[in-house]
Coordinates of C-alpha atoms in Angstrom, one line a residue:
M291 CA 162.1 144.3 73.7
E292 CA 159.8 146.7 71.3
C293 CA 156.9 146.5 69.5
S294 CA 156.8 146.7 65.8
K295 CA 153.4 147.8 65.7
R296 CA 150.6 147.1 63.1
T297 CA 147.5 149.3 63.6
L298 CA 144.0 147.1 63.4
F299 CA 141.7 149.3 63.6
F300 CA 140.2 152.1 66.6
T301 CA 137.4 152.0 69.1
R302 CA 136.3 153.2 72.2
D303 CA 134.8 152.5 75.2
S304 CA 131.2 151.8 75.1
R305 CA 128.6 150.1 76.9
P306 CA 125.4 148.5 75.4
R307 CA 121.9 150.1 75.9
V308 CA 118.2 149.2 73.9
Y309 CA 116.2 151.7 72.5
S310 CA 112.9 150.4 72.0
A311 CA 109.5 151.5 70.6
V312 CA 106.0 149.9 70.3
R313 CA 104.2 150.6 67.3
C314 CA 100.0 149.7 66.0
H315 CA 99.6 148.1 62.7
Q316 CA 99.6 151.0 60.4
A317 CA 101.2 153.2 62.4
G318 CA 104.6 155.3 61.9
S319 CA 106.6 152.2 60.3
C320 CA 105.0 149.4 61.4
S321 CA 103.3 147.2 58.1
E322 CA 103.0 144.0 57.2
Q323 CA 106.2 143.5 56.0
I324 CA 108.2 145.5 58.3
C325 CA 109.9 143.1 60.3
A326 CA 110.5 140.8 58.2
N327 CA 112.5 142.9 55.6
L328 CA 114.4 145.2 58.6
R329 CA 117.6 145.0 57.7
A330 CA 120.2 145.1 61.3
N331 CA 121.5 148.4 60.0
G332 CA 117.8 149.7 58.7
T333 CA 116.7 153.0 60.3
L334 CA 113.2 153.8 61.5
E335 CA 111.7 157.5 62.2
E336 CA 110.6 155.6 65.8
L337 CA 114.9 155.0 67.1
Q338 CA 116.3 158.1 64.7
Y339 CA 117.5 159.2 68.3
S340 CA 119.9 156.2 68.3
E341 CA 121.3 156.1 65.2
K342 CA 124.2 158.8 66.6
Y343 CA 125.6 154.8 67.7
P344 CA 126.6 152.4 66.1
G345 CA 124.5 148.6 66.7
Y346 CA 121.8 147.1 64.8
S347 CA 118.0 147.0 64.7
G348 CA 115.0 145.0 65.1
C349 CA 111.8 143.8 65.0
E350 CA 109.4 141.3 66.9
R351 CA 105.4 140.9 66.4
S352 CA 103.8 142.2 69.4
C353 CA 100.2 142.0 70.6
G354 CA 97.3 144.2 68.8
G355 CA 93.7 145.3 69.5
L356 CA 92.0 147.3 72.1
A357 CA 93.5 145.2 74.7
C358 CA 96.9 146.1 73.9
G359 CA 96.5 149.8 73.1
C360 CA 95.6 149.6 69.3
F361 CA 92.8 149.6 67.2
F362 CA 93.1 147.2 64.6
P363 CA 93.2 143.0 66.0
I364 CA 96.4 142.9 64.3
P365 CA 99.9 142.5 65.4
A366 CA 101.6 145.3 66.5
C367 CA 105.2 146.3 66.0
S368 CA 107.8 146.3 68.6
F369 CA 110.8 148.0 67.4
Y370 CA 114.3 147.7 69.0
R371 CA 118.0 148.7 68.6
V372 CA 120.6 147.5 70.4
A373 CA 123.1 150.6 70.5
H374 CA 127.0 151.1 72.0
V375 CA 127.0 154.5 73.8
P376 CA 130.2 155.6 74.5
R377 CA 131.1 156.2 77.9
N378 CA 133.6 158.9 77.4
T379 CA 136.0 160.7 74.9
D380 CA 138.5 158.3 74.8
V381 CA 139.8 156.9 71.5
Y382 CA 141.7 154.0 71.7
E383 CA 143.8 152.3 68.6
V384 CA 143.8 148.5 69.0
M385 CA 147.4 147.1 67.7
D386 CA 148.9 143.8 67.6
C387 CA 152.9 143.2 67.0
L388 CA 154.4 142.4 64.1
E389 CA 157.9 141.7 65.8
W390 CA 159.4 142.4 68.7
K391 CA 162.6 143.7 68.3
P392 CA 165.3 142.7 71.3
S393 CA 167.9 145.1 72.7
V394 CA 170.5 143.8 75.6
N395 CA 170.8 145.9 78.6
I396 CA 174.3 145.0 80.2
S397 CA 175.9 146.5 83.1
L398 CA 180.1 146.5 83.1
Q399 CA 182.8 147.0 85.5
L400 CA 186.4 147.3 84.2
T401 CA 189.1 147.5 86.5
L402 CA 192.5 148.6 85.0
F403 CA 195.6 149.6 87.3
N404 CA 193.2 149.8 90.5
R405 CA 190.8 152.1 88.4
V406 CA 187.3 151.1 88.5
V407 CA 185.2 152.1 85.2
S408 CA 181.7 151.4 85.1
K409 CA 178.9 151.7 82.3
Q410 CA 175.6 150.7 81.0
L411 CA 175.3 149.6 77.4
I412 CA 172.1 148.7 75.6
L413 CA 173.3 146.1 72.6
L414 CA 171.2 145.5 69.1
P415 CA 171.8 142.5 67.4
Y416 CA 175.0 142.4 65.3
V417 CA 175.6 146.1 66.2
T418 CA 179.1 146.7 68.0
Q419 CA 179.7 149.4 70.6
K420 CA 182.7 150.0 72.4
F421 CA 183.8 150.5 75.7
E422 CA 187.4 151.3 77.0
E423 CA 189.4 149.5 73.4
I424 CA 186.7 146.6 73.8
E425 CA 184.5 145.9 71.3
F426 CA 180.8 144.3 72.5
T427 CA 178.4 142.3 69.7
A428 CA 175.1 140.8 70.7
I429 CA 175.7 138.0 67.8
S430 CA 172.6 136.1 69.3
V431 CA 169.2 136.5 71.3
H432 CA 166.8 134.1 72.0
K433 CA 163.2 135.4 73.1
P434 CA 161.5 134.1 75.7
A435 CA 158.1 132.5 75.1
L436 CA 155.8 135.1 77.1
P437 CA 152.1 134.8 76.4
I438 CA 152.1 138.3 76.7
L439 CA 153.7 138.7 73.0
H440 CA 151.0 137.4 71.2
R441 CA 148.5 139.9 72.8
R442 CA 146.6 142.4 70.9
F443 CA 146.8 146.0 72.8
A444 CA 144.7 148.9 72.9
V445 CA 146.1 152.2 73.7
S446 CA 144.5 155.7 74.5
E447 CA 146.2 159.1 75.4
T448 CA 145.9 158.1 79.1
N449 CA 145.4 154.1 79.1
A450 CA 147.0 151.1 78.1
L451 CA 145.3 148.0 78.2
S452 CA 146.7 144.1 76.7
I453 CA 143.4 142.3 75.2
P454 CA 142.6 138.7 76.1
E455 CA 143.0 136.1 73.8
G456 CA 139.8 135.4 71.4
C457 CA 138.2 138.7 72.3
K458 CA 136.7 140.8 69.2
L459 CA 136.1 143.9 71.0
L460 CA 132.9 145.2 69.8
V461 CA 133.0 148.1 67.7
E462 CA 136.2 148.7 64.9
C463 CA 136.6 152.1 63.6
P464 CA 139.0 152.7 60.4
S465 CA 140.5 155.9 61.9
A466 CA 140.5 157.9 64.9
T467 CA 138.7 160.6 63.8
T468 CA 135.9 158.7 62.6
A469 CA 135.7 157.3 66.4
L470 CA 135.7 160.4 67.7
S471 CA 133.5 162.2 65.3
N472 CA 131.5 159.7 63.5
F473 CA 131.1 157.0 66.0
K474 CA 127.7 156.1 64.2
S475 CA 129.4 154.2 61.2
C476 CA 132.2 152.1 62.9
A477 CA 131.0 148.8 62.7
N478 CA 129.2 146.3 64.8
R479 CA 130.6 143.4 66.0
M480 CA 127.8 142.9 68.8
I481 CA 125.2 140.5 69.2
C482 CA 122.6 140.3 72.1
A483 CA 120.1 137.7 73.0
C484 CA 117.3 139.8 74.2
I485 CA 114.0 138.2 76.2
G486 CA 111.1 140.4 76.0
T487 CA 109.8 142.8 72.6
S488 CA 108.0 145.6 74.4
P489 CA 110.1 146.0 74.9
P490 CA 113.2 143.7 75.6
T491 CA 113.7 143.7 79.3
R492 CA 116.8 141.9 79.5
C493 CA 120.2 141.8 77.1
D494 CA 123.0 139.0 77.3
C495 CA 126.0 140.6 75.6
P496 CA 128.9 139.6 74.9
N497 CA 131.5 140.6 77.5
E498 CA 134.1 141.9 75.3
N499 CA 134.5 146.2 75.1
I500 CA 137.1 148.0 77.0
W501 CA 135.2 148.5 79.9
D502 CA 135.2 144.9 80.8
I503 CA 138.8 144.4 79.6
E504 CA 139.9 147.3 82.3
A505 CA 138.0 145.5 85.1
D506 CA 140.4 143.0 84.9
Q507 CA 144.0 144.4 86.5
S508 CA 145.9 141.5 85.0
N509 CA 145.4 143.5 81.7
K510 CA 146.5 146.7 82.6
L511 CA 149.8 148.1 81.2
P512 CA 152.0 148.0 83.0
T513 CA 151.9 144.2 83.6
I514 CA 154.6 142.5 86.2
T515 CA 154.9 138.7 86.5
P516 CA 157.9 136.8 88.0
F517 CA 159.6 136.3 84.4
S518 CA 158.5 139.7 82.5
E519 CA 157.4 143.5 82.5
T520 CA 155.6 145.2 79.6
F521 CA 154.7 149.0 79.7
V522 CA 154.3 151.8 77.4
Y523 CA 157.7 154.1 76.7
G524 CA 157.0 156.8 74.8
S525 CA 154.8 156.0 71.7
S526 CA 155.8 152.0 72.1
I527 CA 155.0 149.3 73.9
V528 CA 158.2 147.6 75.5
T529 CA 158.6 144.2 77.6
T530 CA 161.7 143.3 79.4
T531 CA 163.1 140.1 80.8
Q532 CA 165.8 138.6 82.5
E533 CA 165.1 134.8 81.0
A534 CA 166.3 135.3 78.0
E535 CA 169.2 133.8 76.2
V536 CA 171.8 135.9 74.9
T537 CA 175.5 135.5 73.2
V538 CA 177.6 138.6 73.6
K539 CA 180.9 138.7 71.4
I540 CA 183.6 140.1 73.1
E541 CA 187.0 141.6 71.4
S542 CA 190.1 143.6 73.5
K543 CA 193.0 145.2 71.7
L544 CA 194.9 145.5 75.2
L545 CA 197.6 143.6 75.7
L546 CA 198.2 143.1 79.5
D547 CA 200.5 140.8 81.3
S548 CA 197.9 139.9 84.0
G549 CA 197.4 137.7 86.9
H550 CA 194.0 135.9 87.8
Y551 CA 192.4 135.4 91.3
T552 CA 189.4 134.8 92.3
L553 CA 188.8 136.3 96.0
D554 CA 185.9 133.6 98.0
Q555 CA 185.0 135.6 101.3
E556 CA 182.3 135.6 103.8
C557 CA 178.8 136.6 103.1
K558 CA 175.4 137.2 106.0
V559 CA 172.4 136.9 104.5
S560 CA 168.7 137.7 105.2
V561 CA 165.5 137.3 103.6
T562 CA 161.7 138.0 104.3
N563 CA 159.0 136.1 104.6
V564 CA 157.3 135.8 100.8
T565 CA 154.3 137.6 100.6
G566 CA 151.8 137.8 97.5
C567 CA 149.6 135.1 95.8
Y568 CA 150.0 132.0 93.7
D569 CA 149.1 130.9 90.5
C570 CA 148.7 134.6 90.0
Q571 CA 149.9 136.8 87.4
E572 CA 151.9 139.2 89.7
G573 CA 153.6 136.7 91.6
A574 CA 155.3 136.2 95.5
T575 CA 158.0 139.0 96.4
I576 CA 160.8 137.9 98.7
F577 CA 163.6 141.0 100.0
I578 CA 166.6 139.6 100.1
S579 CA 169.7 141.4 102.2
C580 CA 173.1 140.4 101.3
L581 CA 176.1 141.5 103.2
T582 CA 180.0 141.2 102.2
E583 CA 183.1 142.4 102.8
I584 CA 183.6 143.4 98.6
D585 CA 180.9 144.4 96.2
A586 CA 180.2 140.9 94.7
W587 CA 177.1 138.6 93.5
L588 CA 175.9 135.8 95.0
T589 CA 173.7 133.0 93.5
I590 CA 170.7 131.6 95.5
K591 CA 169.1 128.6 95.0
C592 CA 166.0 127.8 96.7
G593 CA 163.8 125.0 95.8
A594 CA 163.0 125.4 91.9
H595 CA 164.3 128.5 91.9
T596 CA 167.7 130.2 91.4
F597 CA 168.3 133.6 90.9
P598 CA 171.7 136.0 91.6
V599 CA 171.8 138.6 94.5
E600 CA 174.0 141.9 94.9
C601 CA 175.6 142.0 97.9
G602 CA 178.4 144.7 99.5
A603 CA 179.6 146.4 102.4
K604 CA 176.5 148.6 103.0
S605 CA 174.0 145.2 103.0
M606 CA 172.4 145.5 99.6
Q607 CA 168.8 144.6 99.2
S608 CA 167.4 142.9 96.6
K609 CA 163.9 142.3 95.7
I610 CA 163.1 138.6 93.6
V611 CA 159.8 137.8 92.5
L612 CA 158.6 134.2 92.4
D613 CA 155.9 131.9 91.2
Y614 CA 154.4 129.1 93.1
D615 CA 151.2 127.1 92.3
Q616 CA 150.2 126.5 96.6
A617 CA 149.6 128.8 99.3
I618 CA 152.1 127.5 102.1
V619 CA 155.3 128.0 101.0
E620 CA 158.6 126.3 102.9
E621 CA 161.8 126.1 101.2
K622 CA 165.8 125.3 102.5
C623 CA 167.7 127.7 100.7
T624 CA 171.4 127.4 99.8
A625 CA 174.2 129.6 98.7
T626 CA 178.1 129.0 98.5
C627 CA 180.1 131.7 100.9
K628 CA 184.2 131.2 101.4
G629 CA 183.8 127.6 100.3
Q630 CA 181.1 126.8 102.4
Q631 CA 177.8 126.3 102.2
V632 CA 174.9 128.7 103.6
E633 CA 171.9 127.7 104.6
F634 CA 168.4 129.5 105.3
D635 CA 164.6 128.9 105.3
L636 CA 162.2 131.2 103.1
A637 CA 158.9 130.6 104.2
G638 CA 155.2 132.4 103.7
H639 CA 151.5 131.8 103.6
L640 CA 150.5 133.4 100.3
E641 CA 147.1 134.4 99.3
Y642 CA 144.6 133.1 96.6
M643 CA 143.6 136.1 93.7
P644 CA 140.0 135.0 91.9
K645 CA 138.9 136.6 88.9
H646 CA 135.4 138.2 89.4
L647 CA 134.2 138.7 85.9
K648 CA 131.3 141.2 85.6
A649 CA 127.8 139.0 84.6
A650 CA 127.6 139.7 80.3
S651 CA 124.3 140.9 80.6
F652 CA 122.3 143.6 81.6
E653 CA 118.6 145.0 82.7
N654 CA 116.6 147.3 80.4
N655 CA 115.7 149.4 83.0
E656 CA 116.3 153.0 81.5
D657 CA 113.0 155.4 80.1
F658 CA 114.0 154.7 76.2
T659 CA 110.9 153.4 75.0
W660 CA 108.3 155.3 72.7
H661 CA 105.1 155.4 75.2
Q662 CA 101.8 155.2 73.0
K663 CA 98.9 154.1 74.8
L664 CA 95.8 154.5 72.5
D665 CA 98.1 155.3 69.9
W666 CA 95.0 153.3 68.0
F667 CA 93.4 157.2 67.9
S668 CA 96.2 158.2 65.3
D669 CA 95.7 155.1 63.5
I670 CA 92.2 155.8 63.2
K671 CA 93.0 159.1 62.1
R672 CA 95.2 157.7 59.4
S673 CA 92.3 155.4 57.7

């Protein structure tokens, strides 16, 4: 299935930083009503160097007088700006999918008069394809209910991510050019809770930037689960799955006298231990080898899982990905060969893969502060 994308906005990988300045009463921008009147997008001469980044400004009253380095015994102004500082120059296009356009990949093998012909066909719904005087038409495709089909995606020239449900992303730009060359004009979607006012010493911010999303490996494309694989192909996002229900109409103009026979042959099946994780996106993996005299497909049932494997004279090996909700796997598997039921054991110990979430806070330990101890000298000069 191919994503019919709709571009929502553009963004960049950034991190929140606090720029701050404390000014005494009547020094610089500090006046009696400045904190009440300062807007989130307001500009201050003390924080000019932070205005090249999107963010928001704020003001809190702090102590004044000689004990606080000011001349007037009037509360000073603690200005701050929480800004998004880019980590790199990558620009991400954020998109969702209006539709997932289906296509059906089928493998054909036709035997006529001891002549074997093989071919791969990609069928689009209601579009007929012809192969050796036989016509194939996919007349019904039921798409599976995969959670990733309802996600948004963030794609740059070097990286691709699926965005978790409910994640807003903190900066929105109208175009890629704006994101790269005029980042300060992009819309800020972040509000942090900061502690301390002269300047703020700790801020709790939403965990919704590109870096946080990428830190969770399950969000990175390609995303592989027991049921599907989602990846970037060229300029498109594609999801493949074997869980869909498809109806194919087959029409042939060949009129042949034919006889049908079924060959039920012996088989030899060997399986590795189950490895991987449980209750996780990646699932658990087994490798199954199947040996038969003539190429064939064998259906195997292991507990709640049923899947086909390819068999042949060269002992073909199939990789199967399964999902489990417990650590210990001990199951009986069955298959039918030459009219007899073949049994073998499937066992293994799976790992639990907890998600380590990054704390949504940072310490303001970088020096962005306007230093002005004894700033009251400039206050006296202005008097």
